[in-house]
Amino acid sequence: MHRFQLDLTLRRAEGALVRVLGTVERRGFRPLGVEGETRVDGDRWHLRLAVEGERAPGTLTAQLAKLHDCLAVEATPCR
Amino acid sequence: MNGAQWLVQALVAEGVDTLFGYPGGAIMPFYDALYGASLRHILVRHEQGAAFAANGYARASGRVGVCVATSGPGATNLLTGIADAMLDSVPMVVITGQVPTPLMGTDAFQEVDVFGMSLPVVKHSFLVREVEALPEAVRDAFRLARSGRPGPVLIDLPKDVQTADASHLPPHAPAPADALPAPLHGPLDDALALIEGAQRPLVYGGGGIALGDTVGVFRAFVEATRLPTVLTLRGLGALPASHPLNLGMLGMHGTREANLAVQEADLLVVVGARFDDRATGKLDQFAPRARVVHLDGDAAEVNKLRHAEVAVLGDLCLALRRLTRAQPDCDDWRAQCLSRKTEYAARYDAPGPSVYAPQLLARLSALAPEAVVTCDVGQHQMWVAQHWRHTHPRRHLTSGALGAMGFGLPAAIGAQLQDPASQVICVSGDGSFLMNVQELATLGRYRLPVKIVLLDNQRLGLVRQWQQLFFDGRYSETDLSDNPDFGALAHAFGIAAFRLERADGVEHALHCLLACEGPALLHVCIDADANVWPLVPPNRNNAQMLFNPEDADAPLPA
Ligand SMILES: Cc1ncc(C[n+]2csc(CCOP(=O)(O)OP(=O)(O)O)c2C)c(N)n1
């Protein structure tokens, strides 16, 4: 079982959050916690997602990175 | 000028010449703008037909296919064709009408959240809530649809955005597709070293070869390195079927020589393929002795299902050009692969008076070597994969990943319209054909000279075959012996039809079919119990193929 945190920067576009959460679940990971906000510049979501799953984290980050609204994604293991 | 008129001008500026659709309330301003415009609109008879026709147009041409529907049921009817484009990486732009923005979220008449429903099956989507957002959405939709790994992009367009004043908007400026990055030198050098060091190297090519317009470079690579090659369903034609190094399709209905080569190889050079379960069989026993060099434009495919010792990411053309200089030393292995190919070559001398579908298809493809063949899903689809003499992946349109019955006829319509001079043949089954049979009206209306070969076994054949082999012969709901009279059905739409019942009539029937000027249907009666062989049973590895038990030369199951 892998548990890790995803740090995502998203375009603040309609559907961006649902796309990310949908991708996480469809690709076989469970969200454990979600935290996020739009920053002062107003056109970016900064999202932190704790997730767990059997598959390697790289299989998920590679899928998230393909989303047009996902500008950056990084995974770090949860302690 | 309103938003809808702006959009029509944008489509023209984008180079769109044909779109497929069906009108309705929420998309009426767009249809009004189409009236008298230079765009050719093809009126299908079901929105699923529009999506599959745009899909076929895109597959055959490599250009973006465009389809249009109204909100609610029009939009939901598109979904299967959109999903098919997503799973097979087909560039499409899908335009749906939506209820006016003030009514959105109020359960208005024909309001459906198609933006939400389609999220998992689109590459991207836009809900354009104000007319000012239209130019960027349209530009990005076309750019994204064809960039990198292509896919469908949806634009949901509320009615009031279509009618809003758009005279202040800049004219549409098409954006070029984003180029894939050049592959890194390090992995290319590693790949070269692995290829040259391998004793039993094998190329495993997939649909990504045609997506990247890499067919010519791929052929040059295989010819220069003289590596034996297996192909996936979507890769068929990347090497011509007649090419000596082509061992054919791998996987569930792959050739014996392809599957054995994969299981014995010590190196797989994977080009634009993704270890799909229909190709690999039991994944943990797939190519058990092989290291993997994986070349792909989509980084997410690498290490998804099988670890790659070397990953070469980015532009396939550039990667293959570089690898063309590899000089593997594997003469014995190549000779072994090629001699198996001769030994296990398909035979077409089936006994008895019945039409043998594989023989008919092999013969038809010899008579029409340049044809684009589309098919539906089932046994006939696998026979086309196995026995058609494929010459190019863009001439073999098949619903590979989604496996959607109903694809064949509308896809043929799209393929015919993208190149009216081409010869288009649709091979269908009696089950699949009725899923989009209404598109016979479209064929008739536009007099498209598509030739339909309907292989009628009066069964949902592929499901029946599985029931026979894996469900103790319990034939649950697969009997179609009360089929309609397909010839009369075609005639009702103004389409010529012939019936073929005996093997000795094949030659004459095929000539008659091909000689027809307009659309025509050949209704071919085949045995209900004909099966597709070989077959790798579920949860078995690719060396554990089953063969026709009636074939005296067939090996016993491994
Ligand atoms: C839309 C859809 N529904 C159901 C299936 C499941 N399915 C796969 S093959 C098949 C039978 C197809 O029958 P037919 O078109 O007559 O072709 P045959 O196998 O007899 O050649 C079915 C029902 C499917 N692939 N697509």
PDB file of C-alpha atoms in Angstrom, chain B residues 30-226:
ATOM      1  CA  PHE B  30     -25.889  27.006 -34.634  1.00  0.00           C
ATOM      2  CA  TYR B  31     -27.990  25.202 -37.253  1.00  0.00           C
ATOM      3  CA  ASP B  32     -29.375  28.542 -38.313  1.00  0.00           C
ATOM      4  CA  ALA B  33     -25.830  29.812 -38.793  1.00  0.00           C
ATOM      5  CA  LEU B  34     -25.026  26.711 -40.861  1.00  0.00           C
ATOM      6  CA  TYR B  35     -27.846  27.504 -43.260  1.00  0.00           C
ATOM      7  CA  GLY B  36     -26.177  28.617 -46.482  1.00  0.00           C
ATOM      8  CA  ALA B  37     -22.664  28.317 -45.028  1.00  0.00           C
ATOM      9  CA  SER B  38     -19.860  26.622 -46.972  1.00  0.00           C
ATOM     10  CA  LEU B  39     -19.494  23.848 -44.394  1.00  0.00           C
ATOM     11  CA  ARG B  40     -20.862  20.488 -45.447  1.00  0.00           C
ATOM     12  CA  HIS B  41     -23.180  19.137 -42.780  1.00  0.00           C
ATOM     13  CA  ILE B  42     -24.086  15.465 -42.916  1.00  0.00           C
ATOM     14  CA  LEU B  43     -27.423  14.737 -41.327  1.00  0.00           C
ATOM     15  CA  VAL B  44     -27.152  11.364 -39.607  1.00  0.00           C
ATOM     16  CA  ARG B  45     -30.172   9.572 -38.143  1.00  0.00           C
ATOM     17  CA  HIS B  46     -28.942   9.105 -34.576  1.00  0.00           C
ATOM     18  CA  GLU B  47     -26.349  11.138 -32.692  1.00  0.00           C
ATOM     19  CA  GLN B  48     -24.302   8.004 -32.014  1.00  0.00           C
ATOM     20  CA  GLY B  49     -24.002   7.778 -35.783  1.00  0.00           C
ATOM     21  CA  ALA B  50     -22.687  11.355 -35.852  1.00  0.00           C
ATOM     22  CA  ALA B  51     -20.013  10.628 -33.267  1.00  0.00           C
ATOM     23  CA  PHE B  52     -18.906   7.417 -34.996  1.00  0.00           C
ATOM     24  CA  ALA B  53     -18.935   9.063 -38.422  1.00  0.00           C
ATOM     25  CA  ALA B  54     -16.749  11.925 -37.188  1.00  0.00           C
ATOM     26  CA  ASN B  55     -14.601   9.284 -35.529  1.00  0.00           C
ATOM     27  CA  GLY B  56     -14.251   7.318 -38.787  1.00  0.00           C
ATOM     28  CA  TYR B  57     -13.501  10.505 -40.693  1.00  0.00           C
ATOM     29  CA  ALA B  58     -10.711  11.297 -38.229  1.00  0.00           C
ATOM     30  CA  ARG B  59      -9.272   7.778 -38.146  1.00  0.00           C
ATOM     31  CA  ALA B  60      -9.058   7.541 -41.921  1.00  0.00           C
ATOM     32  CA  SER B  61      -7.715  11.052 -42.502  1.00  0.00           C
ATOM     33  CA  GLY B  62      -5.723  11.880 -39.376  1.00  0.00           C
ATOM     34  CA  ARG B  63      -7.645  15.175 -39.242  1.00  0.00           C
ATOM     35  CA  VAL B  64      -9.975  16.322 -36.484  1.00  0.00           C
ATOM     36  CA  GLY B  65     -13.492  14.920 -36.866  1.00  0.00           C
ATOM     37  CA  VAL B  66     -16.342  17.211 -35.836  1.00  0.00           C
ATOM     38  CA  CYS B  67     -19.845  16.330 -34.671  1.00  0.00           C
ATOM     39  CA  VAL B  68     -22.760  18.326 -33.296  1.00  0.00           C
ATOM     40  CA  ALA B  69     -25.865  17.564 -31.255  1.00  0.00           C
ATOM     41  CA  THR B  70     -28.453  19.261 -29.173  1.00  0.00           C
ATOM     42  CA  SER B  71     -28.593  19.227 -25.370  1.00  0.00           C
ATOM     43  CA  GLY B  72     -30.043  16.415 -23.261  1.00  0.00           C
ATOM     44  CA  PRO B  73     -30.757  13.282 -25.308  1.00  0.00           C
ATOM     45  CA  GLY B  74     -28.751  14.516 -28.267  1.00  0.00           C
ATOM     46  CA  ALA B  75     -25.711  14.954 -26.071  1.00  0.00           C
ATOM     47  CA  THR B  76     -26.113  11.660 -24.204  1.00  0.00           C
ATOM     48  CA  ASN B  77     -26.466   9.818 -27.518  1.00  0.00           C
ATOM     49  CA  LEU B  78     -22.993  11.021 -28.459  1.00  0.00           C
ATOM     50  CA  LEU B  79     -21.266   9.538 -25.440  1.00  0.00           C
ATOM     51  CA  THR B  80     -20.396   6.086 -26.823  1.00  0.00           C
ATOM     52  CA  GLY B  81     -18.706   7.616 -29.858  1.00  0.00           C
ATOM     53  CA  ILE B  82     -16.812  10.049 -27.645  1.00  0.00           C
ATOM     54  CA  ALA B  83     -15.652   7.251 -25.342  1.00  0.00           C
ATOM     55  CA  ASP B  84     -14.518   5.270 -28.358  1.00  0.00           C
ATOM     56  CA  ALA B  85     -12.442   8.228 -29.562  1.00  0.00           C
ATOM     57  CA  MET B  86     -10.922   8.648 -26.119  1.00  0.00           C
ATOM     58  CA  LEU B  87      -9.938   5.009 -25.734  1.00  0.00           C
ATOM     59  CA  ASP B  88      -8.533   4.735 -29.269  1.00  0.00           C
ATOM     60  CA  SER B  89      -6.942   8.232 -29.243  1.00  0.00           C
ATOM     61  CA  VAL B  90      -8.942   9.717 -32.106  1.00  0.00           C
ATOM     62  CA  PRO B  91      -8.902  13.514 -32.562  1.00  0.00           C
ATOM     63  CA  MET B  92     -12.421  14.909 -32.388  1.00  0.00           C
ATOM     64  CA  VAL B  93     -14.199  18.126 -31.491  1.00  0.00           C
ATOM     65  CA  VAL B  94     -17.710  17.557 -30.214  1.00  0.00           C
ATOM     66  CA  ILE B  95     -20.138  20.471 -30.044  1.00  0.00           C
ATOM     67  CA  THR B  96     -23.271  20.212 -27.926  1.00  0.00           C
ATOM     68  CA  GLY B  97     -26.030  22.727 -27.416  1.00  0.00           C
ATOM     69  CA  GLN B  98     -26.944  23.468 -23.829  1.00  0.00           C
ATOM     70  CA  VAL B  99     -29.951  25.169 -22.250  1.00  0.00           C
ATOM     71  CA  PRO B 100     -29.507  28.928 -21.765  1.00  0.00           C
ATOM     72  CA  THR B 101     -27.204  29.857 -18.877  1.00  0.00           C
ATOM     73  CA  PRO B 102     -29.984  31.303 -16.659  1.00  0.00           C
ATOM     74  CA  LEU B 103     -31.760  27.931 -16.839  1.00  0.00           C
ATOM     75  CA  MET B 104     -28.692  25.807 -16.193  1.00  0.00           C
ATOM     76  CA  GLY B 105     -28.910  24.088 -12.839  1.00  0.00           C
ATOM     77  CA  THR B 106     -32.706  24.325 -12.701  1.00  0.00           C
ATOM     78  CA  ASP B 107     -33.552  20.938 -14.275  1.00  0.00           C
ATOM     79  CA  ALA B 108     -34.747  22.708 -17.371  1.00  0.00           C
ATOM     80  CA  PHE B 109     -36.214  20.881 -20.364  1.00  0.00           C
ATOM     81  CA  GLN B 110     -33.469  18.779 -22.023  1.00  0.00           C
ATOM     82  CA  GLU B 111     -30.907  19.927 -19.508  1.00  0.00           C
ATOM     83  CA  VAL B 112     -28.253  17.303 -18.904  1.00  0.00           C
ATOM     84  CA  ASP B 113     -24.814  17.926 -17.484  1.00  0.00           C
ATOM     85  CA  VAL B 114     -22.961  16.533 -20.478  1.00  0.00           C
ATOM     86  CA  PHE B 115     -19.834  18.343 -19.355  1.00  0.00           C
ATOM     87  CA  GLY B 116     -19.936  16.321 -16.126  1.00  0.00           C
ATOM     88  CA  MET B 117     -21.081  13.065 -17.750  1.00  0.00           C
ATOM     89  CA  SER B 118     -18.318  13.095 -20.300  1.00  0.00           C
ATOM     90  CA  LEU B 119     -15.420  14.014 -17.988  1.00  0.00           C
ATOM     91  CA  PRO B 120     -13.933  10.504 -17.856  1.00  0.00           C
ATOM     92  CA  VAL B 121     -14.150  10.022 -21.621  1.00  0.00           C
ATOM     93  CA  VAL B 122     -12.807  13.292 -22.996  1.00  0.00           C
ATOM     94  CA  LYS B 123      -9.295  14.555 -23.330  1.00  0.00           C
ATOM     95  CA  HIS B 124     -10.630  17.928 -22.262  1.00  0.00           C
ATOM     96  CA  SER B 125     -13.873  19.892 -22.305  1.00  0.00           C
ATOM     97  CA  PHE B 126     -15.173  23.430 -22.186  1.00  0.00           C
ATOM     98  CA  LEU B 127     -18.449  24.763 -20.894  1.00  0.00           C
ATOM     99  CA  VAL B 128     -18.588  28.154 -22.558  1.00  0.00           C
ATOM    100  CA  ARG B 129     -20.650  30.348 -20.246  1.00  0.00           C
ATOM    101  CA  GLU B 130     -19.994  33.629 -22.033  1.00  0.00           C
ATOM    102  CA  VAL B 131     -19.373  34.476 -25.632  1.00  0.00           C
ATOM    103  CA  GLU B 132     -16.033  36.115 -24.845  1.00  0.00           C
ATOM    104  CA  ALA B 133     -14.670  32.702 -23.850  1.00  0.00           C
ATOM    105  CA  LEU B 134     -15.536  31.185 -27.227  1.00  0.00           C
ATOM    106  CA  PRO B 135     -12.369  32.022 -29.208  1.00  0.00           C
ATOM    107  CA  GLU B 136     -10.007  30.517 -26.656  1.00  0.00           C
ATOM    108  CA  ALA B 137     -12.185  27.439 -26.186  1.00  0.00           C
ATOM    109  CA  VAL B 138     -12.401  26.738 -29.916  1.00  0.00           C
ATOM    110  CA  ARG B 139      -8.718  27.330 -30.505  1.00  0.00           C
ATOM    111  CA  ASP B 140      -7.697  25.113 -27.583  1.00  0.00           C
ATOM    112  CA  ALA B 141     -10.238  22.440 -28.471  1.00  0.00           C
ATOM    113  CA  PHE B 142      -8.719  21.829 -31.908  1.00  0.00           C
ATOM    114  CA  ARG B 143      -5.169  22.196 -30.652  1.00  0.00           C
ATOM    115  CA  LEU B 144      -5.671  19.747 -27.791  1.00  0.00           C
ATOM    116  CA  ALA B 145      -7.609  17.249 -29.916  1.00  0.00           C
ATOM    117  CA  ARG B 146      -4.645  16.761 -32.242  1.00  0.00           C
ATOM    118  CA  SER B 147      -1.683  17.407 -29.929  1.00  0.00           C
ATOM    119  CA  GLY B 148       0.401  14.604 -28.414  1.00  0.00           C
ATOM    120  CA  ARG B 149      -1.832  11.602 -27.920  1.00  0.00           C
ATOM    121  CA  PRO B 150      -4.977  12.751 -29.744  1.00  0.00           C
ATOM    122  CA  GLY B 151      -8.456  12.556 -28.251  1.00  0.00           C
ATOM    123  CA  PRO B 152     -11.941  14.037 -28.174  1.00  0.00           C
ATOM    124  CA  VAL B 153     -12.617  17.528 -26.833  1.00  0.00           C
ATOM    125  CA  LEU B 154     -16.141  18.644 -25.976  1.00  0.00           C
ATOM    126  CA  ILE B 155     -17.490  22.178 -26.276  1.00  0.00           C
ATOM    127  CA  ASP B 156     -20.804  22.618 -24.471  1.00  0.00           C
ATOM    128  CA  LEU B 157     -22.491  25.751 -25.733  1.00  0.00           C
ATOM    129  CA  PRO B 158     -25.511  27.266 -23.993  1.00  0.00           C
ATOM    130  CA  LYS B 159     -28.133  28.651 -26.317  1.00  0.00           C
ATOM    131  CA  ASP B 160     -27.799  32.242 -25.105  1.00  0.00           C
ATOM    132  CA  VAL B 161     -24.061  32.132 -25.823  1.00  0.00           C
ATOM    133  CA  GLN B 162     -24.896  31.092 -29.368  1.00  0.00           C
ATOM    134  CA  THR B 163     -27.243  34.040 -29.785  1.00  0.00           C
ATOM    135  CA  ALA B 164     -25.080  36.609 -27.967  1.00  0.00           C
ATOM    136  CA  ASP B 165     -23.489  39.415 -29.958  1.00  0.00           C
ATOM    137  CA  ALA B 166     -20.050  38.258 -31.108  1.00  0.00           C
ATOM    138  CA  SER B 167     -19.207  41.082 -33.481  1.00  0.00           C
ATOM    139  CA  HIS B 168     -16.435  42.259 -31.138  1.00  0.00           C
ATOM    140  CA  LEU B 169     -14.666  38.878 -31.106  1.00  0.00           C
ATOM    141  CA  PRO B 170     -11.440  38.455 -33.062  1.00  0.00           C
ATOM    142  CA  PRO B 171     -11.649  36.044 -35.989  1.00  0.00           C
ATOM    143  CA  HIS B 172     -10.574  32.500 -35.214  1.00  0.00           C
ATOM    144  CA  ALA B 173      -6.845  31.873 -35.423  1.00  0.00           C
ATOM    145  CA  PRO B 174      -6.038  28.140 -35.629  1.00  0.00           C
ATOM    146  CA  ALA B 175      -3.234  27.027 -33.333  1.00  0.00           C
ATOM    147  CA  PRO B 176      -0.735  24.373 -34.399  1.00  0.00           C
ATOM    148  CA  ALA B 177      -0.552  21.112 -32.490  1.00  0.00           C
ATOM    149  CA  ASP B 178       2.023  21.028 -29.701  1.00  0.00           C
ATOM    150  CA  ALA B 179       5.110  19.125 -30.825  1.00  0.00           C
ATOM    151  CA  LEU B 180       6.152  16.124 -28.785  1.00  0.00           C
ATOM    152  CA  PRO B 181       9.540  16.543 -27.121  1.00  0.00           C
ATOM    153  CA  ALA B 182      12.580  14.995 -28.742  1.00  0.00           C
ATOM    154  CA  PRO B 183      13.629  11.808 -26.945  1.00  0.00           C
ATOM    155  CA  LEU B 184      16.673  12.024 -24.701  1.00  0.00           C
ATOM    156  CA  HIS B 185      20.017  10.701 -25.906  1.00  0.00           C
ATOM    157  CA  GLY B 186      20.671   8.602 -22.799  1.00  0.00           C
ATOM    158  CA  PRO B 187      17.697   6.270 -23.128  1.00  0.00           C
ATOM    159  CA  LEU B 188      18.205   6.055 -26.897  1.00  0.00           C
ATOM    160  CA  ASP B 189      21.776   4.892 -26.377  1.00  0.00           C
ATOM    161  CA  ASP B 190      20.594   2.386 -23.788  1.00  0.00           C
ATOM    162  CA  ALA B 191      17.937   1.154 -26.193  1.00  0.00           C
ATOM    163  CA  LEU B 192      20.518   0.748 -28.948  1.00  0.00           C
ATOM    164  CA  ALA B 193      22.754  -1.260 -26.647  1.00  0.00           C
ATOM    165  CA  LEU B 194      19.894  -3.534 -25.574  1.00  0.00           C
ATOM    166  CA  ILE B 195      18.795  -4.157 -29.162  1.00  0.00           C
ATOM    167  CA  GLU B 196      22.330  -4.970 -30.275  1.00  0.00           C
ATOM    168  CA  GLY B 197      22.950  -7.195 -27.265  1.00  0.00           C
ATOM    169  CA  ALA B 198      19.739  -9.205 -27.531  1.00  0.00           C
ATOM    170  CA  GLN B 199      19.591 -12.690 -28.977  1.00  0.00           C
ATOM    171  CA  ARG B 200      15.861 -12.879 -29.494  1.00  0.00           C
ATOM    172  CA  PRO B 201      14.654  -9.292 -30.009  1.00  0.00           C
ATOM    173  CA  LEU B 202      11.117  -8.633 -31.183  1.00  0.00           C
ATOM    174  CA  VAL B 203       9.242  -5.482 -32.155  1.00  0.00           C
ATOM    175  CA  TYR B 204       5.757  -5.101 -30.641  1.00  0.00           C
ATOM    176  CA  GLY B 205       4.033  -2.250 -32.501  1.00  0.00           C
ATOM    177  CA  GLY B 206       0.706  -0.638 -31.651  1.00  0.00           C
ATOM    178  CA  GLY B 207      -1.758   2.067 -32.533  1.00  0.00           C
ATOM    179  CA  GLY B 208       0.659   4.824 -31.539  1.00  0.00           C
ATOM    180  CA  ILE B 209       2.544   4.238 -34.798  1.00  0.00           C
ATOM    181  CA  ALA B 210      -0.247   5.629 -36.947  1.00  0.00           C
ATOM    182  CA  LEU B 211      -1.166   8.346 -34.440  1.00  0.00           C
ATOM    183  CA  GLY B 212       2.259   9.874 -34.718  1.00  0.00           C
ATOM    184  CA  ASP B 213       2.290   9.542 -38.529  1.00  0.00           C
ATOM    185  CA  THR B 214       5.207   7.257 -37.976  1.00  0.00           C
ATOM    186  CA  VAL B 215       4.300   4.432 -40.341  1.00  0.00           C
ATOM    187  CA  GLY B 216       7.028   5.187 -42.912  1.00  0.00           C
ATOM    188  CA  VAL B 217       9.748   5.579 -40.292  1.00  0.00           C
ATOM    189  CA  PHE B 218       8.547   2.468 -38.494  1.00  0.00           C
ATOM    190  CA  ARG B 219       8.826   0.433 -41.687  1.00  0.00           C
ATOM    191  CA  ALA B 220      12.287   1.812 -42.337  1.00  0.00           C
ATOM    192  CA  PHE B 221      13.319   0.863 -38.795  1.00  0.00           C
ATOM    193  CA  VAL B 222      12.058  -2.714 -39.119  1.00  0.00           C
ATOM    194  CA  GLU B 223      13.648  -3.126 -42.527  1.00  0.00           C
ATOM    195  CA  ALA B 224      16.999  -1.715 -41.465  1.00  0.00           C
ATOM    196  CA  THR B 225      17.217  -3.798 -38.291  1.00  0.00           C
ATOM    197  CA  ARG B 226      15.416  -6.826 -39.786  1.00  0.00           C
TER     198      ARG B 226
END
